[in-house]
Amino acid sequence: MKPIYLDHNATTPVDPRVLEAMLPFFTEDFGNAASRSHVFGWKAEAAVTAARETVAAALGANANEIVFTSGATESINLALLGAARARRSRGTHVVTAATEHKAGLDTCRALESEGFRVTVLAPDSEGRVSAASVEAALEPDTTLVSVMAANNEVGALNPISDIAGLTKARGILFHTDAAQAFGKLPLDVHAWGIDLLSISGHKLYGPKGVGALFVRAQNPRVRLLPLQHGGGHERGMRSGTLDVPGIVGLGAATRIALAERSAETARLTALRDRLLEGLRAGIPDLFVNGPLEDRLPGNLNVGFPGTPADDVMAHMRDVAVSTGSACSSNEPEPSHVLLAMGRSAEEAKASLRFGLGRFTTPEEIERATASVIRAVDSVRTLRKEVGLGP
Ligand SMILES: *Cc1c(COP(=O)(O)O)cnc(C)c1O
């Protein structure tokens, strides 16, 4: 039987409508968007402009505030390194949170090696970062705050409009990693006072290898030192020939996500609740990681006490889920997000992340529920036989 994909917080398939929009730009409309002297270039540029306007409108931004990149990792690096370096004389203190994606945390580590001081905030037990904790961490030389909009492991939503309000009042820049939130939750950079915002195509049924960074152009005009140098593309902030098919794909993916957002939110939330109910019926001692309200639709993260998630996954080859742990080395570490929320290493290693998506069906949820329950039972039985177990 076809395996069931429930790892949409890691990546999503390209929507066939997105692919269709992209295809002409690989072949007949292959021009370089920077070629000003002929129709091939003009066509490519027009397509990039349309995508830029779509992405900007989805954020409440202006088209000239969108910088296309290779994905959220690059956007986050450009935002944090670029802004901190450009404003070094204004301050060298940066505030972020322990639940951020590695792209944010490791970039902050890099800033530390350049002499910046970084405060890493602890979340609450459900993975949320409060505006009060951000406020308490601000110092006279704080230059930049970076807190994600929605967490990729436990789905927790952060009060980013409140945080932006705090930083704005003090002349501190605010960046948010919206890789998970974009297209799924309302975002309004101008109404909320966000200065920098990162998104990724492949979390949104667009292609991998494309993303964008919103860079505020007014009140204040945010200056970034570029990370790569060259032809001065993207208003000098990101040189390099534009990935026209990818950018067209990101634009199409954005348009579809916005048009379908409210119906899709309701559908995914209902399916997610059904998954949780089903799992609970078969595994009554399971625990939920992250909030039940104010959560990314489609995300569920649950733990099975005394039952290593890697063993559970090994017993259900037909369901694709993940532990959400950082596999940057061969040694699987427990999730830094779950540990920051106060889970023990054992609880973190007993936790599984489910990410439901646009093409997930009720039948798949039924099958996956049965598979997970069967796998947890098998692992528990085996562990009991060898004297382990809860
Ligand atoms: C996926 C993801 C990223 C990285 O995005 P890429 O486009 O794969 O580089 C960063 N932050 C969050 C929250 C993500 O989910």
Short mmCIF file of N, CA and C and ligand atoms in Angstrom, two decimals, residues 9-11 69-76 99-104 148-153 177-181 198-203 207-211 353, ligand 1:
data_model
loop_
_atom_site.label_atom_id
_atom_site.label_comp_id
_atom_site.label_asym_id
_atom_site.label_seq_id
_atom_site.Cartn_x
_atom_site.Cartn_y
_atom_site.Cartn_z
N ASN A 9 5.37 19.30 8.12
CA ASN A 9 6.13 20.39 8.72
C ASN A 9 7.60 20.33 8.27
N ALA A 10 8.00 19.19 7.70
CA ALA A 10 9.37 19.07 7.17
C ALA A 10 9.43 19.58 5.74
N THR A 11 8.49 19.12 4.92
CA THR A 11 8.36 19.65 3.56
C THR A 11 7.01 19.21 3.01
N THR A 69 15.10 34.66 -2.17
CA THR A 69 16.29 33.95 -1.70
C THR A 69 16.16 32.47 -2.07
N SER A 70 17.08 31.67 -1.55
CA SER A 70 17.04 30.23 -1.82
C SER A 70 16.19 29.47 -0.79
N GLY A 71 15.59 30.17 0.16
CA GLY A 71 14.77 29.49 1.16
C GLY A 71 14.83 30.21 2.49
N ALA A 72 14.12 29.67 3.47
CA ALA A 72 14.06 30.36 4.75
C ALA A 72 15.42 30.39 5.45
N THR A 73 16.22 29.35 5.30
CA THR A 73 17.54 29.36 5.94
C THR A 73 18.35 30.56 5.47
N GLU A 74 18.37 30.78 4.17
CA GLU A 74 19.11 31.93 3.65
C GLU A 74 18.46 33.24 4.10
N SER A 75 17.13 33.30 4.07
CA SER A 75 16.45 34.53 4.49
C SER A 75 16.81 34.88 5.93
N ILE A 76 16.81 33.87 6.80
CA ILE A 76 17.10 34.10 8.22
C ILE A 76 18.56 34.56 8.38
N THR A 99 13.34 27.88 21.21
CA THR A 99 12.51 27.03 20.34
C THR A 99 12.70 27.33 18.85
N GLU A 100 13.58 28.28 18.52
CA GLU A 100 13.78 28.63 17.12
C GLU A 100 14.33 27.45 16.33
N HIS A 101 14.11 27.49 15.03
CA HIS A 101 14.74 26.53 14.10
C HIS A 101 16.24 26.71 14.17
N LYS A 102 16.98 25.64 13.86
CA LYS A 102 18.45 25.73 13.89
C LYS A 102 18.98 26.85 13.00
N ALA A 103 18.25 27.16 11.95
CA ALA A 103 18.70 28.24 11.05
C ALA A 103 18.81 29.55 11.82
N GLY A 104 17.91 29.77 12.78
CA GLY A 104 17.97 30.97 13.60
C GLY A 104 19.00 30.83 14.71
N MET A 148 10.17 33.29 16.26
CA MET A 148 9.41 32.68 15.16
C MET A 148 7.91 32.88 15.33
N ALA A 149 7.18 32.87 14.21
CA ALA A 149 5.73 33.04 14.26
C ALA A 149 5.05 31.75 14.71
N ALA A 150 5.48 30.62 14.14
CA ALA A 150 4.88 29.32 14.50
C ALA A 150 6.00 28.30 14.56
N ASN A 151 5.97 27.48 15.60
CA ASN A 151 7.05 26.50 15.77
C ASN A 151 6.83 25.27 14.89
N ASN A 152 7.91 24.79 14.28
CA ASN A 152 7.82 23.68 13.34
C ASN A 152 7.69 22.32 14.02
N GLU A 153 7.98 22.21 15.30
CA GLU A 153 7.90 20.91 15.97
C GLU A 153 6.60 20.73 16.74
N ASP A 177 10.68 34.35 11.91
CA ASP A 177 10.76 33.21 11.00
C ASP A 177 9.33 32.72 10.81
N ALA A 178 8.78 33.00 9.62
CA ALA A 178 7.38 32.64 9.35
C ALA A 178 7.30 31.47 8.36
N ALA A 179 8.35 30.63 8.34
CA ALA A 179 8.38 29.51 7.38
C ALA A 179 7.16 28.62 7.55
N GLN A 180 6.71 28.41 8.80
CA GLN A 180 5.55 27.55 9.03
C GLN A 180 4.24 28.34 8.98
N ALA A 181 4.28 29.59 9.35
CA ALA A 181 3.04 30.37 9.48
C ALA A 181 2.54 30.91 8.14
N SER A 198 10.87 35.97 7.33
CA SER A 198 11.42 34.95 6.43
C SER A 198 10.37 33.90 6.07
N ILE A 199 10.34 33.52 4.78
CA ILE A 199 9.42 32.46 4.34
C ILE A 199 10.15 31.48 3.41
N SER A 200 9.53 30.32 3.22
CA SER A 200 10.11 29.26 2.41
C SER A 200 9.06 28.69 1.46
N GLY A 201 9.44 28.39 0.23
CA GLY A 201 8.49 27.85 -0.74
C GLY A 201 8.01 26.44 -0.43
N HIS A 202 8.94 25.61 0.04
CA HIS A 202 8.60 24.18 0.11
C HIS A 202 7.78 23.80 1.34
N LYS A 203 7.50 24.75 2.23
CA LYS A 203 6.59 24.47 3.34
C LYS A 203 5.15 24.79 2.94
N PRO A 207 8.09 24.90 -4.64
CA PRO A 207 9.31 24.12 -4.81
C PRO A 207 10.34 24.35 -3.69
N LYS A 208 11.25 23.41 -3.54
CA LYS A 208 12.39 23.56 -2.63
C LYS A 208 13.41 24.48 -3.28
N GLY A 209 14.17 25.19 -2.45
CA GLY A 209 15.24 26.02 -2.99
C GLY A 209 14.81 27.43 -3.34
N VAL A 210 13.61 27.83 -2.90
CA VAL A 210 13.21 29.23 -3.10
C VAL A 210 12.52 29.73 -1.83
N GLY A 211 12.72 30.98 -1.53
CA GLY A 211 12.11 31.60 -0.36
C GLY A 211 12.15 33.09 -0.53
N ARG A 353 6.20 13.63 15.85
CA ARG A 353 5.52 14.77 15.24
C ARG A 353 4.74 14.30 14.01
C1 LIG B 1 11.79 24.61 7.16
C2 LIG B 1 12.05 25.71 8.10
C3 LIG B 1 13.17 26.54 7.96
C4 LIG B 1 14.18 26.33 6.87
O1 LIG B 1 13.62 26.60 5.61
P1 LIG B 1 14.38 26.17 4.26
O2 LIG B 1 13.61 26.85 3.19
O3 LIG B 1 14.28 24.68 4.21
O4 LIG B 1 15.78 26.65 4.36
C5 LIG B 1 13.34 27.54 8.89
N1 LIG B 1 12.47 27.75 9.87
C6 LIG B 1 11.37 26.99 10.04
C7 LIG B 1 10.43 27.27 11.15
C8 LIG B 1 11.13 25.94 9.17
O5 LIG B 1 10.05 25.16 9.35
#
